[in-house]
Amino acid sequence: MRGTLTLTWILMVCISQVAVQSQYYSESLPYDPRPVKVTNLHFFLHETLRGKNPTVVMVAQANNTSNDNYSSVPFGTLYAIDDPLKIGPGDNSEVIGNALGLGILAGKNSTTVVMYLDFGFTTGKFKGSSISIFSRNPLIETERELSVVGGRGEFRMAEGHARLKNYFFDGTTVIIEYNVTIIHY
């Protein structure tokens, strides 16, 4: 019994020494913020609603049995989007990328779309980079603003806003002018 107590006492002393010998060491580093870059982009999104090669297609629609919604695009309609981005408003303008994403008609009594779009750039200085927009988009307003919530490549960790202006609409083709301010690191 006495040997067991002695052995227990020796183990406790050894364990306490291990804790003292292995003290944690840390050195604080000064805060060094990365420089912030602001980039302004200007381009036109070209959207084709009908015809041989539409860039927007309906992928789902709510099974609405009531006739409360008299809109031609009823509440709950989901669209897939693959629109070209061009330098100018003309059909022959240079394509600089495309906008891929989803839009859902989310306003019961309005034409408001909640949309997620990833604007990928395929040429120029920002080739391989993209910005992500996730925001409410009130389609009937001629000028509106959407949120830039992220990006990749040159625009990693981006934030900012996109100011949109309806440039052209004829029932089949929609052209929207984008002025985007991106804050990134």
PDB file of N, CA and C in Angstrom, residues 40-133:
ATOM      1  N   ASN A  40     -14.339  49.724 -61.969  1.00  0.00           N
ATOM      2  CA  ASN A  40     -15.612  50.085 -62.586  1.00  0.00           C
ATOM      3  C   ASN A  40     -15.699  49.404 -63.946  1.00  0.00           C
ATOM      4  N   LEU A  41     -16.776  48.678 -64.171  1.00  0.00           N
ATOM      5  CA  LEU A  41     -16.997  47.975 -65.431  1.00  0.00           C
ATOM      6  C   LEU A  41     -18.246  48.519 -66.114  1.00  0.00           C
ATOM      7  N   HIS A  42     -18.217  48.530 -67.433  1.00  0.00           N
ATOM      8  CA  HIS A  42     -19.371  48.961 -68.225  1.00  0.00           C
ATOM      9  C   HIS A  42     -19.540  47.971 -69.369  1.00  0.00           C
ATOM     10  N   PHE A  43     -20.721  47.364 -69.455  1.00  0.00           N
ATOM     11  CA  PHE A  43     -21.002  46.404 -70.522  1.00  0.00           C
ATOM     12  C   PHE A  43     -22.503  46.290 -70.705  1.00  0.00           C
ATOM     13  N   PHE A  44     -22.910  45.513 -71.713  1.00  0.00           N
ATOM     14  CA  PHE A  44     -24.318  45.326 -72.032  1.00  0.00           C
ATOM     15  C   PHE A  44     -24.649  43.843 -71.993  1.00  0.00           C
ATOM     16  N   LEU A  45     -25.748  43.508 -71.323  1.00  0.00           N
ATOM     17  CA  LEU A  45     -26.245  42.145 -71.272  1.00  0.00           C
ATOM     18  C   LEU A  45     -27.311  42.021 -72.360  1.00  0.00           C
ATOM     19  N   HIS A  46     -27.147  41.016 -73.227  1.00  0.00           N
ATOM     20  CA  HIS A  46     -28.086  40.775 -74.327  1.00  0.00           C
ATOM     21  C   HIS A  46     -28.879  39.515 -74.001  1.00  0.00           C
ATOM     22  N   GLU A  47     -30.200  39.647 -73.964  1.00  0.00           N
ATOM     23  CA  GLU A  47     -31.060  38.534 -73.591  1.00  0.00           C
ATOM     24  C   GLU A  47     -32.072  38.274 -74.700  1.00  0.00           C
ATOM     25  N   THR A  48     -32.201  37.002 -75.080  1.00  0.00           N
ATOM     26  CA  THR A  48     -33.177  36.609 -76.095  1.00  0.00           C
ATOM     27  C   THR A  48     -34.256  35.777 -75.419  1.00  0.00           C
ATOM     28  N   LEU A  49     -35.496  36.261 -75.466  1.00  0.00           N
ATOM     29  CA  LEU A  49     -36.599  35.614 -74.762  1.00  0.00           C
ATOM     30  C   LEU A  49     -37.287  34.530 -75.590  1.00  0.00           C
ATOM     31  N   ARG A  50     -37.316  34.690 -76.908  1.00  0.00           N
ATOM     32  CA  ARG A  50     -38.025  33.757 -77.792  1.00  0.00           C
ATOM     33  C   ARG A  50     -37.177  33.497 -79.036  1.00  0.00           C
ATOM     34  N   GLY A  51     -37.639  32.539 -79.823  1.00  0.00           N
ATOM     35  CA  GLY A  51     -36.967  32.267 -81.096  1.00  0.00           C
ATOM     36  C   GLY A  51     -36.202  30.959 -81.066  1.00  0.00           C
ATOM     37  N   LYS A  52     -35.293  30.812 -82.051  1.00  0.00           N
ATOM     38  CA  LYS A  52     -34.529  29.576 -82.193  1.00  0.00           C
ATOM     39  C   LYS A  52     -33.529  29.348 -81.067  1.00  0.00           C
ATOM     40  N   ASN A  53     -32.937  30.413 -80.588  1.00  0.00           N
ATOM     41  CA  ASN A  53     -31.847  30.287 -79.618  1.00  0.00           C
ATOM     42  C   ASN A  53     -32.072  31.197 -78.410  1.00  0.00           C
ATOM     43  N   PRO A  54     -33.089  30.911 -77.578  1.00  0.00           N
ATOM     44  CA  PRO A  54     -33.325  31.787 -76.414  1.00  0.00           C
ATOM     45  C   PRO A  54     -32.198  31.647 -75.392  1.00  0.00           C
ATOM     46  N   THR A  55     -31.919  32.736 -74.697  1.00  0.00           N
ATOM     47  CA  THR A  55     -30.887  32.709 -73.653  1.00  0.00           C
ATOM     48  C   THR A  55     -31.503  32.634 -72.265  1.00  0.00           C
ATOM     49  N   VAL A  56     -32.827  32.667 -72.204  1.00  0.00           N
ATOM     50  CA  VAL A  56     -33.569  32.517 -70.954  1.00  0.00           C
ATOM     51  C   VAL A  56     -34.671  31.489 -71.204  1.00  0.00           C
ATOM     52  N   VAL A  57     -34.719  30.458 -70.352  1.00  0.00           N
ATOM     53  CA  VAL A  57     -35.771  29.454 -70.506  1.00  0.00           C
ATOM     54  C   VAL A  57     -36.420  29.166 -69.165  1.00  0.00           C
ATOM     55  N   MET A  58     -37.732  28.932 -69.205  1.00  0.00           N
ATOM     56  CA  MET A  58     -38.461  28.579 -67.994  1.00  0.00           C
ATOM     57  C   MET A  58     -38.153  27.112 -67.677  1.00  0.00           C
ATOM     58  N   VAL A  59     -37.739  26.845 -66.432  1.00  0.00           N
ATOM     59  CA  VAL A  59     -37.435  25.470 -66.032  1.00  0.00           C
ATOM     60  C   VAL A  59     -38.457  24.912 -65.056  1.00  0.00           C
ATOM     61  N   ALA A  60     -39.229  25.774 -64.415  1.00  0.00           N
ATOM     62  CA  ALA A  60     -40.266  25.298 -63.487  1.00  0.00           C
ATOM     63  C   ALA A  60     -41.291  26.399 -63.284  1.00  0.00           C
ATOM     64  N   GLN A  61     -42.502  25.951 -62.987  1.00  0.00           N
ATOM     65  CA  GLN A  61     -43.575  26.890 -62.700  1.00  0.00           C
ATOM     66  C   GLN A  61     -44.421  26.295 -61.585  1.00  0.00           C
ATOM     67  N   ALA A  62     -44.884  27.140 -60.680  1.00  0.00           N
ATOM     68  CA  ALA A  62     -45.697  26.674 -59.566  1.00  0.00           C
ATOM     69  C   ALA A  62     -46.991  26.065 -60.077  1.00  0.00           C
ATOM     70  N   ASN A  63     -47.425  24.991 -59.443  1.00  0.00           N
ATOM     71  CA  ASN A  63     -48.693  24.365 -59.777  1.00  0.00           C
ATOM     72  C   ASN A  63     -49.786  25.142 -59.057  1.00  0.00           C
ATOM     73  N   ASN A  64     -50.188  26.225 -59.658  1.00  0.00           N
ATOM     74  CA  ASN A  64     -51.129  27.162 -59.061  1.00  0.00           C
ATOM     75  C   ASN A  64     -52.529  26.861 -59.583  1.00  0.00           C
ATOM     76  N   THR A  65     -53.386  26.343 -58.734  1.00  0.00           N
ATOM     77  CA  THR A  65     -54.740  25.986 -59.182  1.00  0.00           C
ATOM     78  C   THR A  65     -55.691  27.163 -59.144  1.00  0.00           C
ATOM     79  N   SER A  66     -55.346  28.204 -58.396  1.00  0.00           N
ATOM     80  CA  SER A  66     -56.232  29.368 -58.355  1.00  0.00           C
ATOM     81  C   SER A  66     -55.891  30.299 -59.504  1.00  0.00           C
ATOM     82  N   ASN A  67     -56.787  31.168 -59.850  1.00  0.00           N
ATOM     83  CA  ASN A  67     -56.563  32.110 -60.932  1.00  0.00           C
ATOM     84  C   ASN A  67     -56.410  33.518 -60.364  1.00  0.00           C
ATOM     85  N   ASP A  68     -55.770  33.610 -59.181  1.00  0.00           N
ATOM     86  CA  ASP A  68     -55.592  34.919 -58.537  1.00  0.00           C
ATOM     87  C   ASP A  68     -54.519  35.751 -59.216  1.00  0.00           C
ATOM     88  N   ASN A  69     -53.581  35.081 -59.880  1.00  0.00           N
ATOM     89  CA  ASN A  69     -52.465  35.777 -60.489  1.00  0.00           C
ATOM     90  C   ASN A  69     -52.720  35.869 -61.993  1.00  0.00           C
ATOM     91  N   TYR A  70     -53.050  37.054 -62.473  1.00  0.00           N
ATOM     92  CA  TYR A  70     -53.387  37.240 -63.884  1.00  0.00           C
ATOM     93  C   TYR A  70     -52.170  37.635 -64.720  1.00  0.00           C
ATOM     94  N   SER A  71     -50.990  37.569 -64.142  1.00  0.00           N
ATOM     95  CA  SER A  71     -49.772  37.946 -64.842  1.00  0.00           C
ATOM     96  C   SER A  71     -49.426  36.905 -65.908  1.00  0.00           C
ATOM     97  N   SER A  72     -48.757  37.346 -66.980  1.00  0.00           N
ATOM     98  CA  SER A  72     -48.311  36.406 -68.018  1.00  0.00           C
ATOM     99  C   SER A  72     -47.142  35.559 -67.514  1.00  0.00           C
ATOM    100  N   VAL A  73     -46.458  35.995 -66.493  1.00  0.00           N
ATOM    101  CA  VAL A  73     -45.391  35.213 -65.858  1.00  0.00           C
ATOM    102  C   VAL A  73     -45.732  35.082 -64.378  1.00  0.00           C
ATOM    103  N   PRO A  74     -46.454  34.034 -64.006  1.00  0.00           N
ATOM    104  CA  PRO A  74     -46.977  33.939 -62.647  1.00  0.00           C
ATOM    105  C   PRO A  74     -45.910  33.717 -61.576  1.00  0.00           C
ATOM    106  N   PHE A  75     -46.320  34.089 -60.376  1.00  0.00           N
ATOM    107  CA  PHE A  75     -45.527  33.928 -59.160  1.00  0.00           C
ATOM    108  C   PHE A  75     -44.962  32.507 -59.062  1.00  0.00           C
ATOM    109  N   GLY A  76     -43.685  32.406 -58.759  1.00  0.00           N
ATOM    110  CA  GLY A  76     -43.053  31.104 -58.569  1.00  0.00           C
ATOM    111  C   GLY A  76     -42.409  30.521 -59.811  1.00  0.00           C
ATOM    112  N   THR A  77     -42.368  31.257 -60.904  1.00  0.00           N
ATOM    113  CA  THR A  77     -41.760  30.749 -62.128  1.00  0.00           C
ATOM    114  C   THR A  77     -40.237  30.862 -62.023  1.00  0.00           C
ATOM    115  N   LEU A  78     -39.538  29.774 -62.365  1.00  0.00           N
ATOM    116  CA  LEU A  78     -38.072  29.709 -62.282  1.00  0.00           C
ATOM    117  C   LEU A  78     -37.480  29.684 -63.680  1.00  0.00           C
ATOM    118  N   TYR A  79     -36.469  30.512 -63.903  1.00  0.00           N
ATOM    119  CA  TYR A  79     -35.813  30.621 -65.202  1.00  0.00           C
ATOM    120  C   TYR A  79     -34.321  30.310 -65.085  1.00  0.00           C
ATOM    121  N   ALA A  80     -33.783  29.651 -66.105  1.00  0.00           N
ATOM    122  CA  ALA A  80     -32.342  29.468 -66.249  1.00  0.00           C
ATOM    123  C   ALA A  80     -31.864  30.511 -67.259  1.00  0.00           C
ATOM    124  N   ILE A  81     -30.694  31.087 -66.981  1.00  0.00           N
ATOM    125  CA  ILE A  81     -30.203  32.218 -67.773  1.00  0.00           C
ATOM    126  C   ILE A  81     -28.782  31.938 -68.256  1.00  0.00           C
ATOM    127  N   ASP A  82     -28.527  32.209 -69.537  1.00  0.00           N
ATOM    128  CA  ASP A  82     -27.184  32.154 -70.125  1.00  0.00           C
ATOM    129  C   ASP A  82     -27.104  33.256 -71.174  1.00  0.00           C
ATOM    130  N   ASP A  83     -26.877  34.482 -70.707  1.00  0.00           N
ATOM    131  CA  ASP A  83     -26.882  35.665 -71.567  1.00  0.00           C
ATOM    132  C   ASP A  83     -25.470  36.105 -71.915  1.00  0.00           C
ATOM    133  N   PRO A  84     -25.218  36.488 -73.178  1.00  0.00           N
ATOM    134  CA  PRO A  84     -23.905  37.032 -73.521  1.00  0.00           C
ATOM    135  C   PRO A  84     -23.733  38.451 -72.975  1.00  0.00           C
ATOM    136  N   LEU A  85     -22.501  38.765 -72.615  1.00  0.00           N
ATOM    137  CA  LEU A  85     -22.120  40.118 -72.209  1.00  0.00           C
ATOM    138  C   LEU A  85     -21.308  40.709 -73.350  1.00  0.00           C
ATOM    139  N   LYS A  86     -21.666  41.920 -73.761  1.00  0.00           N
ATOM    140  CA  LYS A  86     -20.992  42.548 -74.887  1.00  0.00           C
ATOM    141  C   LYS A  86     -20.518  43.946 -74.518  1.00  0.00           C
ATOM    142  N   ILE A  87     -19.537  44.418 -75.264  1.00  0.00           N
ATOM    143  CA  ILE A  87     -18.991  45.760 -75.026  1.00  0.00           C
ATOM    144  C   ILE A  87     -20.020  46.833 -75.362  1.00  0.00           C
ATOM    145  N   GLY A  88     -20.816  46.616 -76.383  1.00  0.00           N
ATOM    146  CA  GLY A  88     -21.796  47.610 -76.808  1.00  0.00           C
ATOM    147  C   GLY A  88     -23.179  47.018 -76.955  1.00  0.00           C
ATOM    148  N   PRO A  89     -24.150  47.874 -77.298  1.00  0.00           N
ATOM    149  CA  PRO A  89     -25.526  47.407 -77.425  1.00  0.00           C
ATOM    150  C   PRO A  89     -25.832  46.723 -78.760  1.00  0.00           C
ATOM    151  N   GLY A  90     -24.966  46.856 -79.742  1.00  0.00           N
ATOM    152  CA  GLY A  90     -25.228  46.287 -81.062  1.00  0.00           C
ATOM    153  C   GLY A  90     -25.065  44.772 -81.103  1.00  0.00           C
ATOM    154  N   ASP A  91     -25.801  44.138 -82.023  1.00  0.00           N
ATOM    155  CA  ASP A  91     -25.707  42.685 -82.184  1.00  0.00           C
ATOM    156  C   ASP A  91     -24.293  42.231 -82.527  1.00  0.00           C
ATOM    157  N   ASN A  92     -23.557  43.057 -83.256  1.00  0.00           N
ATOM    158  CA  ASN A  92     -22.207  42.689 -83.689  1.00  0.00           C
ATOM    159  C   ASN A  92     -21.120  43.117 -82.710  1.00  0.00           C
ATOM    160  N   SER A  93     -21.500  43.627 -81.544  1.00  0.00           N
ATOM    161  CA  SER A  93     -20.518  44.037 -80.535  1.00  0.00           C
ATOM    162  C   SER A  93     -19.721  42.832 -80.060  1.00  0.00           C
ATOM    163  N   GLU A  94     -18.492  43.087 -79.639  1.00  0.00           N
ATOM    164  CA  GLU A  94     -17.610  42.018 -79.153  1.00  0.00           C
ATOM    165  C   GLU A  94     -18.161  41.394 -77.877  1.00  0.00           C
ATOM    166  N   VAL A  95     -18.212  40.060 -77.848  1.00  0.00           N
ATOM    167  CA  VAL A  95     -18.639  39.323 -76.654  1.00  0.00           C
ATOM    168  C   VAL A  95     -17.458  39.251 -75.693  1.00  0.00           C
ATOM    169  N   ILE A  96     -17.674  39.669 -74.448  1.00  0.00           N
ATOM    170  CA  ILE A  96     -16.601  39.650 -73.441  1.00  0.00           C
ATOM    171  C   ILE A  96     -16.832  38.629 -72.337  1.00  0.00           C
ATOM    172  N   GLY A  97     -17.989  37.968 -72.368  1.00  0.00           N
ATOM    173  CA  GLY A  97     -18.281  36.969 -71.345  1.00  0.00           C
ATOM    174  C   GLY A  97     -19.735  36.567 -71.398  1.00  0.00           C
ATOM    175  N   ASN A  98     -20.188  35.939 -70.325  1.00  0.00           N
ATOM    176  CA  ASN A  98     -21.599  35.576 -70.251  1.00  0.00           C
ATOM    177  C   ASN A  98     -22.068  35.589 -68.805  1.00  0.00           C
ATOM    178  N   ALA A  99     -23.382  35.723 -68.675  1.00  0.00           N
ATOM    179  CA  ALA A  99     -24.020  35.717 -67.360  1.00  0.00           C
ATOM    180  C   ALA A  99     -24.799  34.413 -67.237  1.00  0.00           C
ATOM    181  N   LEU A 100     -24.418  33.590 -66.274  1.00  0.00           N
ATOM    182  CA  LEU A 100     -25.100  32.320 -66.019  1.00  0.00           C
ATOM    183  C   LEU A 100     -25.802  32.413 -64.677  1.00  0.00           C
ATOM    184  N   GLY A 101     -27.021  31.881 -64.600  1.00  0.00           N
ATOM    185  CA  GLY A 101     -27.677  31.900 -63.306  1.00  0.00           C
ATOM    186  C   GLY A 101     -29.133  31.511 -63.357  1.00  0.00           C
ATOM    187  N   LEU A 102     -29.810  31.886 -62.296  1.00  0.00           N
ATOM    188  CA  LEU A 102     -31.218  31.571 -62.105  1.00  0.00           C
ATOM    189  C   LEU A 102     -31.977  32.825 -61.689  1.00  0.00           C
ATOM    190  N   GLY A 103     -33.227  32.878 -62.094  1.00  0.00           N
ATOM    191  CA  GLY A 103     -34.102  33.954 -61.646  1.00  0.00           C
ATOM    192  C   GLY A 103     -35.454  33.359 -61.322  1.00  0.00           C
ATOM    193  N   ILE A 104     -36.044  33.797 -60.235  1.00  0.00           N
ATOM    194  CA  ILE A 104     -37.368  33.314 -59.866  1.00  0.00           C
ATOM    195  C   ILE A 104     -38.293  34.514 -59.672  1.00  0.00           C
ATOM    196  N   LEU A 105     -39.453  34.440 -60.297  1.00  0.00           N
ATOM    197  CA  LEU A 105     -40.432  35.502 -60.138  1.00  0.00           C
ATOM    198  C   LEU A 105     -40.982  35.389 -58.724  1.00  0.00           C
ATOM    199  N   ALA A 106     -40.600  36.328 -57.875  1.00  0.00           N
ATOM    200  CA  ALA A 106     -40.873  36.199 -56.450  1.00  0.00           C
ATOM    201  C   ALA A 106     -41.908  37.180 -55.929  1.00  0.00           C
ATOM    202  N   GLY A 107     -42.408  38.054 -56.753  1.00  0.00           N
ATOM    203  CA  GLY A 107     -43.421  38.995 -56.304  1.00  0.00           C
ATOM    204  C   GLY A 107     -44.802  38.521 -56.721  1.00  0.00           C
ATOM    205  N   LYS A 108     -45.699  38.334 -55.761  1.00  0.00           N
ATOM    206  CA  LYS A 108     -47.054  37.866 -56.087  1.00  0.00           C
ATOM    207  C   LYS A 108     -47.791  38.840 -56.993  1.00  0.00           C
ATOM    208  N   ASN A 109     -47.635  40.108 -56.728  1.00  0.00           N
ATOM    209  CA  ASN A 109     -48.378  41.115 -57.493  1.00  0.00           C
ATOM    210  C   ASN A 109     -47.451  42.085 -58.210  1.00  0.00           C
ATOM    211  N   SER A 110     -46.277  41.620 -58.567  1.00  0.00           N
ATOM    212  CA  SER A 110     -45.334  42.496 -59.255  1.00  0.00           C
ATOM    213  C   SER A 110     -44.449  41.668 -60.175  1.00  0.00           C
ATOM    214  N   THR A 111     -43.628  42.346 -60.930  1.00  0.00           N
ATOM    215  CA  THR A 111     -42.661  41.665 -61.789  1.00  0.00           C
ATOM    216  C   THR A 111     -41.269  41.800 -61.184  1.00  0.00           C
ATOM    217  N   THR A 112     -41.133  41.359 -59.955  1.00  0.00           N
ATOM    218  CA  THR A 112     -39.849  41.369 -59.278  1.00  0.00           C
ATOM    219  C   THR A 112     -39.245  39.971 -59.356  1.00  0.00           C
ATOM    220  N   VAL A 113     -38.012  39.914 -59.806  1.00  0.00           N
ATOM    221  CA  VAL A 113     -37.284  38.654 -59.907  1.00  0.00           C
ATOM    222  C   VAL A 113     -36.178  38.671 -58.870  1.00  0.00           C
ATOM    223  N   VAL A 114     -36.046  37.590 -58.111  1.00  0.00           N
ATOM    224  CA  VAL A 114     -34.874  37.425 -57.258  1.00  0.00           C
ATOM    225  C   VAL A 114     -33.912  36.599 -58.087  1.00  0.00           C
ATOM    226  N   MET A 115     -32.720  37.134 -58.321  1.00  0.00           N
ATOM    227  CA  MET A 115     -31.819  36.457 -59.237  1.00  0.00           C
ATOM    228  C   MET A 115     -30.422  36.280 -58.680  1.00  0.00           C
ATOM    229  N   TYR A 116     -29.854  35.166 -59.087  1.00  0.00           N
ATOM    230  CA  TYR A 116     -28.437  34.899 -58.857  1.00  0.00           C
ATOM    231  C   TYR A 116     -27.801  34.786 -60.226  1.00  0.00           C
ATOM    232  N   LEU A 117     -26.799  35.620 -60.484  1.00  0.00           N
ATOM    233  CA  LEU A 117     -26.069  35.573 -61.747  1.00  0.00           C
ATOM    234  C   LEU A 117     -24.579  35.590 -61.477  1.00  0.00           C
ATOM    235  N   ASP A 118     -23.852  34.792 -62.244  1.00  0.00           N
ATOM    236  CA  ASP A 118     -22.395  34.809 -62.205  1.00  0.00           C
ATOM    237  C   ASP A 118     -21.927  35.350 -63.549  1.00  0.00           C
ATOM    238  N   PHE A 119     -21.300  36.529 -63.539  1.00  0.00           N
ATOM    239  CA  PHE A 119     -20.832  37.182 -64.750  1.00  0.00           C
ATOM    240  C   PHE A 119     -19.382  36.761 -64.989  1.00  0.00           C
ATOM    241  N   GLY A 120     -19.189  35.824 -65.898  1.00  0.00           N
ATOM    242  CA  GLY A 120     -17.851  35.321 -66.199  1.00  0.00           C
ATOM    243  C   GLY A 120     -17.269  36.046 -67.399  1.00  0.00           C
ATOM    244  N   PHE A 121     -16.040  36.515 -67.261  1.00  0.00           N
ATOM    245  CA  PHE A 121     -15.382  37.247 -68.340  1.00  0.00           C
ATOM    246  C   PHE A 121     -14.444  36.303 -69.079  1.00  0.00           C
ATOM    247  N   THR A 122     -14.551  36.291 -70.412  1.00  0.00           N
ATOM    248  CA  THR A 122     -13.804  35.333 -71.228  1.00  0.00           C
ATOM    249  C   THR A 122     -12.709  35.976 -72.065  1.00  0.00           C
ATOM    250  N   THR A 123     -12.632  37.297 -72.075  1.00  0.00           N
ATOM    251  CA  THR A 123     -11.581  37.990 -72.828  1.00  0.00           C
ATOM    252  C   THR A 123     -11.098  39.190 -72.023  1.00  0.00           C
ATOM    253  N   GLY A 124     -10.004  39.759 -72.474  1.00  0.00           N
ATOM    254  CA  GLY A 124      -9.506  40.992 -71.885  1.00  0.00           C
ATOM    255  C   GLY A 124      -8.781  40.829 -70.558  1.00  0.00           C
ATOM    256  N   LYS A 125      -8.627  41.932 -69.875  1.00  0.00           N
ATOM    257  CA  LYS A 125      -7.880  42.000 -68.614  1.00  0.00           C
ATOM    258  C   LYS A 125      -8.440  41.071 -67.536  1.00  0.00           C
ATOM    259  N   PHE A 126      -9.731  40.854 -67.531  1.00  0.00           N
ATOM    260  CA  PHE A 126     -10.368  40.063 -66.470  1.00  0.00           C
ATOM    261  C   PHE A 126     -10.744  38.650 -66.925  1.00  0.00           C
ATOM    262  N   LYS A 127     -10.113  38.176 -67.991  1.00  0.00           N
ATOM    263  CA  LYS A 127     -10.378  36.826 -68.500  1.00  0.00           C
ATOM    264  C   LYS A 127     -10.177  35.799 -67.382  1.00  0.00           C
ATOM    265  N   GLY A 128     -11.166  34.919 -67.212  1.00  0.00           N
ATOM    266  CA  GLY A 128     -11.097  33.899 -66.168  1.00  0.00           C
ATOM    267  C   GLY A 128     -11.635  34.348 -64.820  1.00  0.00           C
ATOM    268  N   SER A 129     -11.972  35.611 -64.688  1.00  0.00           N
ATOM    269  CA  SER A 129     -12.528  36.130 -63.438  1.00  0.00           C
ATOM    270  C   SER A 129     -14.039  36.264 -63.583  1.00  0.00           C
ATOM    271  N   SER A 130     -14.724  36.368 -62.453  1.00  0.00           N
ATOM    272  CA  SER A 130     -16.168  36.580 -62.502  1.00  0.00           C
ATOM    273  C   SER A 130     -16.624  37.359 -61.282  1.00  0.00           C
ATOM    274  N   ILE A 131     -17.822  37.930 -61.399  1.00  0.00           N
ATOM    275  CA  ILE A 131     -18.482  38.569 -60.260  1.00  0.00           C
ATOM    276  C   ILE A 131     -19.827  37.880 -60.067  1.00  0.00           C
ATOM    277  N   SER A 132     -20.257  37.805 -58.833  1.00  0.00           N
ATOM    278  CA  SER A 132     -21.533  37.176 -58.504  1.00  0.00           C
ATOM    279  C   SER A 132     -22.503  38.224 -57.990  1.00  0.00           C
ATOM    280  N   ILE A 133     -23.695  38.182 -58.550  1.00  0.00           N
ATOM    281  CA  ILE A 133     -24.754  39.106 -58.148  1.00  0.00           C
ATOM    282  C   ILE A 133     -25.906  38.288 -57.599  1.00  0.00           C
TER     283      ILE A 133
END
